């Protein structure tokens, strides 16, 4: 159950050398969504990603300055 | 049990076997004890030419296949990486000249096969002591060769082998008729007792007889009884798909001939599940070698070598279906669908492409599902059940055929139903024609009449004629085969000296259902 009232923020979920960007309300939700997205992008490692402990993931909040914007 | 202790493999390979076996068991694979043997290319080709069994009956065909394999190997055209036998224990052969990475890959692949042999339902009825039985078959046939001469036995084997695909591949699982005891000699008596006499009448006074036993009901019953009697005297009662069994029971064979035919029939049934599960078996083994190797098996130094050989095995050609590729991709497709929960009524009813593509209920049932699939399916049901429109699109499958106007083979269709239908037709009865004995006393002259169940593909005439010739040799009376040639019902016959082809009426094209 997630807090429905807070706003969505961007998080970067990283495992090993692979990372995905997700939108979530907090770190916990980011981890859940990131795990699901990683499983979808790497279907052959689905069972491993599913079984990994949260400590194996690195979840970073993405602030605007961290975003790579295209050069004008 | 650790296979490495039981036979001689170099120590590094024996250690490797223990390691790979551990990984395989860790993933939930279940297999008989597996014995690896290291052999050189020449020995491996010799074993492969005998279908994987080092000791079999002597026959020129094995020599011919050995020559083909050896030449192919020396000219650099082909190379057998491994060979594994469905037996308890499983026997697997490793090629001496392979590198260590290849040996590791082969071991992981072999454990996939061994699990499939043990757990797949279609292999459930095969003899797990076939290595011994094949050796016994060899001894028996060698003894017959000593007694009646090599040429005679070999010629007889040739005749039997030309019909070794005329078996009923489903008969190990379906009881088609009551087993007959060899020692039951009362058949004649039973037939005499059962002989019917006129339709049954109810007792009635003469003035009521017309109402109690109405003449039209009696006539109908009489007709039914005659029909039943005719059916019970027809021979065989039902069309018999197992032509080898029919010959075994009814052909005028001598003792040694019956024994040889029975041996070859047994071997045909042993090999049948391998033909029925080619895509699944290779797909399953490839899935597991890929999973074991990429997750645990290889070191960083071995990656290029592994990737090169794996991709070589998976290579697809536009004109030929690679069972390894098809199988592994279908298993991965199933695993992915069941992981995402992309199955069931709600998913099937969803029409929106994007929703279906992004469907994810996080069900996580993929691994469990593929283990279930490998347990109960064969290639035909596997394709029928799991080949989806998405899969056909993703892998760009198509149906091709000959275009007489351009004199080229061209892509006929990329439409999903046609592609699937073509695949299913190719896999039905292992792609072999379905032929059954319909009359063992044709024209009351003791002639054999067979019928080809035509499903759109004509028989190859030269093969059909040669097979009839061999059948006639076994039956020793004229044989006939009804089939369809150029849209006409045709009967091909061989009477012992000449072939005859008799064309009949054109077959009615099936009417499309009205909409």
mmCIF file of N, CA and C in Angstrom, chain B residues 178-248:
data_model
loop_
_atom_site.group_PDB
_atom_site.id
_atom_site.type_symbol
_atom_site.label_atom_id
_atom_site.label_comp_id
_atom_site.label_asym_id
_atom_site.label_seq_id
_atom_site.Cartn_x
_atom_site.Cartn_y
_atom_site.Cartn_z
ATOM 1 N N UNK B 178 -8.043 -55.322 -26.514
ATOM 2 C CA UNK B 178 -7.662 -56.230 -25.435
ATOM 3 C C UNK B 178 -6.382 -56.964 -25.814
ATOM 4 N N UNK B 179 -5.493 -57.090 -24.837
ATOM 5 C CA UNK B 179 -4.281 -57.862 -25.090
ATOM 6 C C UNK B 179 -4.650 -59.326 -25.311
ATOM 7 N N UNK B 180 -4.057 -59.932 -26.323
ATOM 8 C CA UNK B 180 -4.358 -61.347 -26.559
ATOM 9 C C UNK B 180 -3.244 -62.214 -25.998
ATOM 10 N N UNK B 181 -3.617 -63.215 -25.248
ATOM 11 C CA UNK B 181 -2.607 -64.112 -24.716
ATOM 12 C C UNK B 181 -2.095 -65.021 -25.836
ATOM 13 N N UNK B 182 -0.806 -65.267 -25.815
ATOM 14 C CA UNK B 182 -0.218 -66.155 -26.829
ATOM 15 C C UNK B 182 -0.730 -67.582 -26.661
ATOM 16 N N UNK B 183 -1.211 -67.874 -25.437
ATOM 17 C CA UNK B 183 -1.586 -69.252 -25.152
ATOM 18 C C UNK B 183 -3.094 -69.471 -25.210
ATOM 19 N N UNK B 184 -3.813 -68.456 -25.702
ATOM 20 C CA UNK B 184 -5.264 -68.604 -25.822
ATOM 21 C C UNK B 184 -5.596 -69.181 -27.200
ATOM 22 N N UNK B 185 -5.973 -70.445 -27.219
ATOM 23 C CA UNK B 185 -6.245 -71.118 -28.501
ATOM 24 C C UNK B 185 -7.749 -71.290 -28.733
ATOM 25 N N UNK B 186 -8.563 -70.541 -27.964
ATOM 26 C CA UNK B 186 -9.995 -70.794 -28.024
ATOM 27 C C UNK B 186 -10.743 -69.862 -28.972
ATOM 28 N N UNK B 187 -10.003 -69.105 -29.782
ATOM 29 C CA UNK B 187 -10.634 -68.130 -30.668
ATOM 30 C C UNK B 187 -11.705 -68.731 -31.549
ATOM 31 N N UNK B 188 -11.432 -69.875 -32.125
ATOM 32 C CA UNK B 188 -12.380 -70.507 -33.041
ATOM 33 C C UNK B 188 -13.698 -70.858 -32.347
ATOM 34 N N UNK B 189 -13.549 -71.401 -31.109
ATOM 35 C CA UNK B 189 -14.735 -71.833 -30.370
ATOM 36 C C UNK B 189 -15.639 -70.648 -30.056
ATOM 37 N N UNK B 190 -15.028 -69.566 -29.595
ATOM 38 C CA UNK B 190 -15.807 -68.380 -29.227
ATOM 39 C C UNK B 190 -16.577 -67.885 -30.436
ATOM 40 N N UNK B 191 -15.874 -67.872 -31.588
ATOM 41 C CA UNK B 191 -16.524 -67.387 -32.790
ATOM 42 C C UNK B 191 -17.751 -68.253 -33.132
ATOM 43 N N UNK B 192 -17.586 -69.592 -32.956
ATOM 44 C CA UNK B 192 -18.695 -70.490 -33.290
ATOM 45 C C UNK B 192 -19.879 -70.251 -32.352
ATOM 46 N N UNK B 193 -19.542 -70.029 -31.028
ATOM 47 C CA UNK B 193 -20.625 -69.808 -30.063
ATOM 48 C C UNK B 193 -21.403 -68.534 -30.342
ATOM 49 N N UNK B 194 -20.667 -67.516 -30.784
ATOM 50 C CA UNK B 194 -21.290 -66.209 -30.937
ATOM 51 C C UNK B 194 -22.117 -66.065 -32.211
ATOM 52 N N UNK B 195 -22.066 -67.077 -33.026
ATOM 53 C CA UNK B 195 -22.735 -66.954 -34.320
ATOM 54 C C UNK B 195 -24.221 -66.641 -34.118
ATOM 55 N N UNK B 196 -24.684 -65.608 -34.780
ATOM 56 C CA UNK B 196 -26.042 -65.144 -34.525
ATOM 57 C C UNK B 196 -27.045 -65.886 -35.407
ATOM 58 N N UNK B 197 -28.285 -65.933 -34.930
ATOM 59 C CA UNK B 197 -29.309 -66.557 -35.756
ATOM 60 C C UNK B 197 -30.558 -65.693 -35.689
ATOM 61 N N UNK B 198 -30.916 -65.069 -36.742
ATOM 62 C CA UNK B 198 -32.136 -64.283 -36.873
ATOM 63 C C UNK B 198 -32.323 -63.249 -35.778
ATOM 64 N N UNK B 199 -33.184 -62.276 -35.979
ATOM 65 C CA UNK B 199 -33.419 -61.260 -34.966
ATOM 66 C C UNK B 199 -34.231 -61.830 -33.806
ATOM 67 N N UNK B 200 -34.040 -61.312 -32.595
ATOM 68 C CA UNK B 200 -34.760 -61.788 -31.408
ATOM 69 C C UNK B 200 -36.238 -61.410 -31.477
ATOM 70 N N UNK B 201 -37.094 -62.360 -31.118
ATOM 71 C CA UNK B 201 -38.555 -62.092 -31.128
ATOM 72 C C UNK B 201 -39.054 -62.195 -29.697
ATOM 73 N N UNK B 202 -40.046 -61.373 -29.391
ATOM 74 C CA UNK B 202 -40.715 -61.515 -28.099
ATOM 75 C C UNK B 202 -41.828 -62.548 -28.241
ATOM 76 N N UNK B 203 -42.095 -63.269 -27.111
ATOM 77 C CA UNK B 203 -43.198 -64.218 -27.154
ATOM 78 C C UNK B 203 -44.520 -63.467 -27.270
ATOM 79 N N UNK B 204 -45.388 -63.914 -28.161
ATOM 80 C CA UNK B 204 -46.684 -63.229 -28.316
ATOM 81 C C UNK B 204 -47.695 -64.179 -28.933
ATOM 82 N N UNK B 205 -48.963 -63.960 -28.599
ATOM 83 C CA UNK B 205 -50.019 -64.759 -29.230
ATOM 84 C C UNK B 205 -50.110 -64.326 -30.690
ATOM 85 N N UNK B 206 -50.570 -65.264 -31.550
ATOM 86 C CA UNK B 206 -50.521 -64.952 -32.990
ATOM 87 C C UNK B 206 -51.212 -63.652 -33.366
ATOM 88 N N UNK B 207 -52.371 -63.363 -32.744
ATOM 89 C CA UNK B 207 -53.086 -62.157 -33.164
ATOM 90 C C UNK B 207 -52.382 -60.883 -32.704
ATOM 91 N N UNK B 208 -51.458 -61.006 -31.687
ATOM 92 C CA UNK B 208 -50.719 -59.832 -31.192
ATOM 93 C C UNK B 208 -49.326 -59.714 -31.812
ATOM 94 N N UNK B 209 -48.909 -60.788 -32.479
ATOM 95 C CA UNK B 209 -47.518 -60.851 -32.954
ATOM 96 C C UNK B 209 -47.115 -59.653 -33.820
ATOM 97 N N UNK B 210 -48.021 -59.207 -34.668
ATOM 98 C CA UNK B 210 -47.718 -58.094 -35.568
ATOM 99 C C UNK B 210 -47.373 -56.813 -34.794
ATOM 100 N N UNK B 211 -47.975 -56.695 -33.556
ATOM 101 C CA UNK B 211 -47.740 -55.491 -32.771
ATOM 102 C C UNK B 211 -46.534 -55.634 -31.840
ATOM 103 N N UNK B 212 -46.406 -56.869 -31.271
ATOM 104 C CA UNK B 212 -45.279 -57.086 -30.352
ATOM 105 C C UNK B 212 -43.967 -57.186 -31.126
ATOM 106 N N UNK B 213 -44.007 -57.852 -32.262
ATOM 107 C CA UNK B 213 -42.803 -57.988 -33.097
ATOM 108 C C UNK B 213 -43.087 -57.370 -34.471
ATOM 109 N N UNK B 214 -43.099 -56.039 -34.587
ATOM 110 C CA UNK B 214 -43.436 -55.439 -35.880
ATOM 111 C C UNK B 214 -42.412 -55.821 -36.948
ATOM 112 N N UNK B 215 -42.889 -56.219 -38.132
ATOM 113 C CA UNK B 215 -41.976 -56.713 -39.170
ATOM 114 C C UNK B 215 -40.882 -55.709 -39.525
ATOM 115 N N UNK B 216 -41.221 -54.394 -39.559
ATOM 116 C CA UNK B 216 -40.195 -53.417 -39.962
ATOM 117 C C UNK B 216 -39.081 -53.335 -38.910
ATOM 118 N N UNK B 217 -39.450 -53.480 -37.582
ATOM 119 C CA UNK B 217 -38.431 -53.461 -36.523
ATOM 120 C C UNK B 217 -37.549 -54.702 -36.626
ATOM 121 N N UNK B 218 -38.158 -55.846 -36.944
ATOM 122 C CA UNK B 218 -37.381 -57.083 -37.099
ATOM 123 C C UNK B 218 -36.416 -56.967 -38.268
ATOM 124 N N UNK B 219 -36.913 -56.350 -39.363
ATOM 125 C CA UNK B 219 -36.061 -56.195 -40.546
ATOM 126 C C UNK B 219 -34.869 -55.296 -40.221
ATOM 127 N N UNK B 220 -35.139 -54.208 -39.465
ATOM 128 C CA UNK B 220 -34.052 -53.277 -39.109
ATOM 129 C C UNK B 220 -33.022 -53.977 -38.230
ATOM 130 N N UNK B 221 -33.566 -54.818 -37.291
ATOM 131 C CA UNK B 221 -32.638 -55.519 -36.392
ATOM 132 C C UNK B 221 -31.794 -56.545 -37.148
ATOM 133 N N UNK B 222 -32.439 -57.192 -38.093
ATOM 134 C CA UNK B 222 -31.728 -58.177 -38.924
ATOM 135 C C UNK B 222 -30.588 -57.500 -39.684
ATOM 136 N N UNK B 223 -30.911 -56.323 -40.225
ATOM 137 C CA UNK B 223 -29.905 -55.585 -41.002
ATOM 138 C C UNK B 223 -28.718 -55.197 -40.108
ATOM 139 N N UNK B 224 -29.073 -54.723 -38.886
ATOM 140 C CA UNK B 224 -28.041 -54.315 -37.936
ATOM 141 C C UNK B 224 -27.145 -55.497 -37.576
ATOM 142 N N UNK B 225 -27.771 -56.649 -37.362
ATOM 143 C CA UNK B 225 -27.009 -57.849 -36.993
ATOM 144 C C UNK B 225 -26.080 -58.276 -38.116
ATOM 145 N N UNK B 226 -26.613 -58.182 -39.336
ATOM 146 C CA UNK B 226 -25.781 -58.561 -40.494
ATOM 147 C C UNK B 226 -24.575 -57.637 -40.611
ATOM 148 N N UNK B 227 -24.866 -56.360 -40.369
ATOM 149 C CA UNK B 227 -23.798 -55.360 -40.431
ATOM 150 C C UNK B 227 -22.727 -55.663 -39.389
ATOM 151 N N UNK B 228 -23.209 -55.972 -38.152
ATOM 152 C CA UNK B 228 -22.268 -56.262 -37.061
ATOM 153 C C UNK B 228 -21.453 -57.508 -37.372
ATOM 154 N N UNK B 229 -22.122 -58.495 -37.953
ATOM 155 C CA UNK B 229 -21.445 -59.745 -38.280
ATOM 156 C C UNK B 229 -20.366 -59.521 -39.333
ATOM 157 N N UNK B 230 -20.752 -58.649 -40.299
ATOM 158 C CA UNK B 230 -19.814 -58.342 -41.373
ATOM 159 C C UNK B 230 -18.592 -57.629 -40.798
ATOM 160 N N UNK B 231 -18.887 -56.691 -39.866
ATOM 161 C CA UNK B 231 -17.793 -55.935 -39.260
ATOM 162 C C UNK B 231 -16.896 -56.848 -38.444
ATOM 163 N N UNK B 232 -17.529 -57.782 -37.710
ATOM 164 C CA UNK B 232 -16.708 -58.653 -36.865
ATOM 165 C C UNK B 232 -15.884 -59.618 -37.697
ATOM 166 N N UNK B 233 -16.327 -59.879 -38.931
ATOM 167 C CA UNK B 233 -15.520 -60.786 -39.750
ATOM 168 C C UNK B 233 -14.519 -60.024 -40.607
ATOM 169 N N UNK B 234 -14.646 -58.664 -40.664
ATOM 170 C CA UNK B 234 -13.670 -57.917 -41.456
ATOM 171 C C UNK B 234 -12.335 -57.947 -40.709
ATOM 172 N N UNK B 235 -11.311 -57.813 -41.440
ATOM 173 C CA UNK B 235 -10.003 -58.138 -40.890
ATOM 174 C C UNK B 235 -8.981 -57.128 -41.417
ATOM 175 N N UNK B 236 -8.464 -56.237 -40.590
ATOM 176 C CA UNK B 236 -8.710 -56.037 -39.163
ATOM 177 C C UNK B 236 -10.047 -55.336 -38.920
ATOM 178 N N UNK B 237 -10.541 -55.445 -37.679
ATOM 179 C CA UNK B 237 -11.855 -54.863 -37.362
ATOM 180 C C UNK B 237 -11.819 -53.351 -37.500
ATOM 181 N N UNK B 238 -10.758 -52.760 -37.010
ATOM 182 C CA UNK B 238 -10.546 -51.312 -37.152
ATOM 183 C C UNK B 238 -9.305 -51.131 -38.019
ATOM 184 N N UNK B 239 -9.212 -50.023 -38.784
ATOM 185 C CA UNK B 239 -7.962 -49.782 -39.505
ATOM 186 C C UNK B 239 -6.775 -49.818 -38.536
ATOM 187 N N UNK B 240 -5.755 -50.528 -38.896
ATOM 188 C CA UNK B 240 -4.615 -50.730 -37.995
ATOM 189 C C UNK B 240 -3.446 -49.832 -38.425
ATOM 190 N N UNK B 241 -3.128 -48.825 -37.561
ATOM 191 C CA UNK B 241 -2.032 -47.897 -37.886
ATOM 192 C C UNK B 241 -0.674 -48.567 -37.668
ATOM 193 N N UNK B 242 -0.634 -49.508 -36.752
ATOM 194 C CA UNK B 242 0.633 -50.178 -36.469
ATOM 195 C C UNK B 242 0.824 -51.301 -37.488
ATOM 196 N N UNK B 243 1.320 -50.913 -38.677
ATOM 197 C CA UNK B 243 1.466 -51.889 -39.764
ATOM 198 C C UNK B 243 2.473 -52.968 -39.372
ATOM 199 N N UNK B 244 3.508 -52.581 -38.639
ATOM 200 C CA UNK B 244 4.510 -53.571 -38.212
ATOM 201 C C UNK B 244 3.866 -54.641 -37.328
ATOM 202 N N UNK B 245 2.985 -54.198 -36.422
ATOM 203 C CA UNK B 245 2.323 -55.167 -35.537
ATOM 204 C C UNK B 245 1.395 -56.084 -36.342
ATOM 205 N N UNK B 246 0.687 -55.491 -37.304
ATOM 206 C CA UNK B 246 -0.229 -56.286 -38.119
ATOM 207 C C UNK B 246 0.539 -57.394 -38.858
ATOM 208 N N UNK B 247 1.683 -57.012 -39.401
ATOM 209 C CA UNK B 247 2.492 -58.016 -40.119
ATOM 210 C C UNK B 247 3.009 -59.075 -39.148
ATOM 211 N N UNK B 248 3.403 -58.603 -37.982
ATOM 212 C CA UNK B 248 3.938 -59.525 -36.978
ATOM 213 C C UNK B 248 2.893 -60.583 -36.602
#
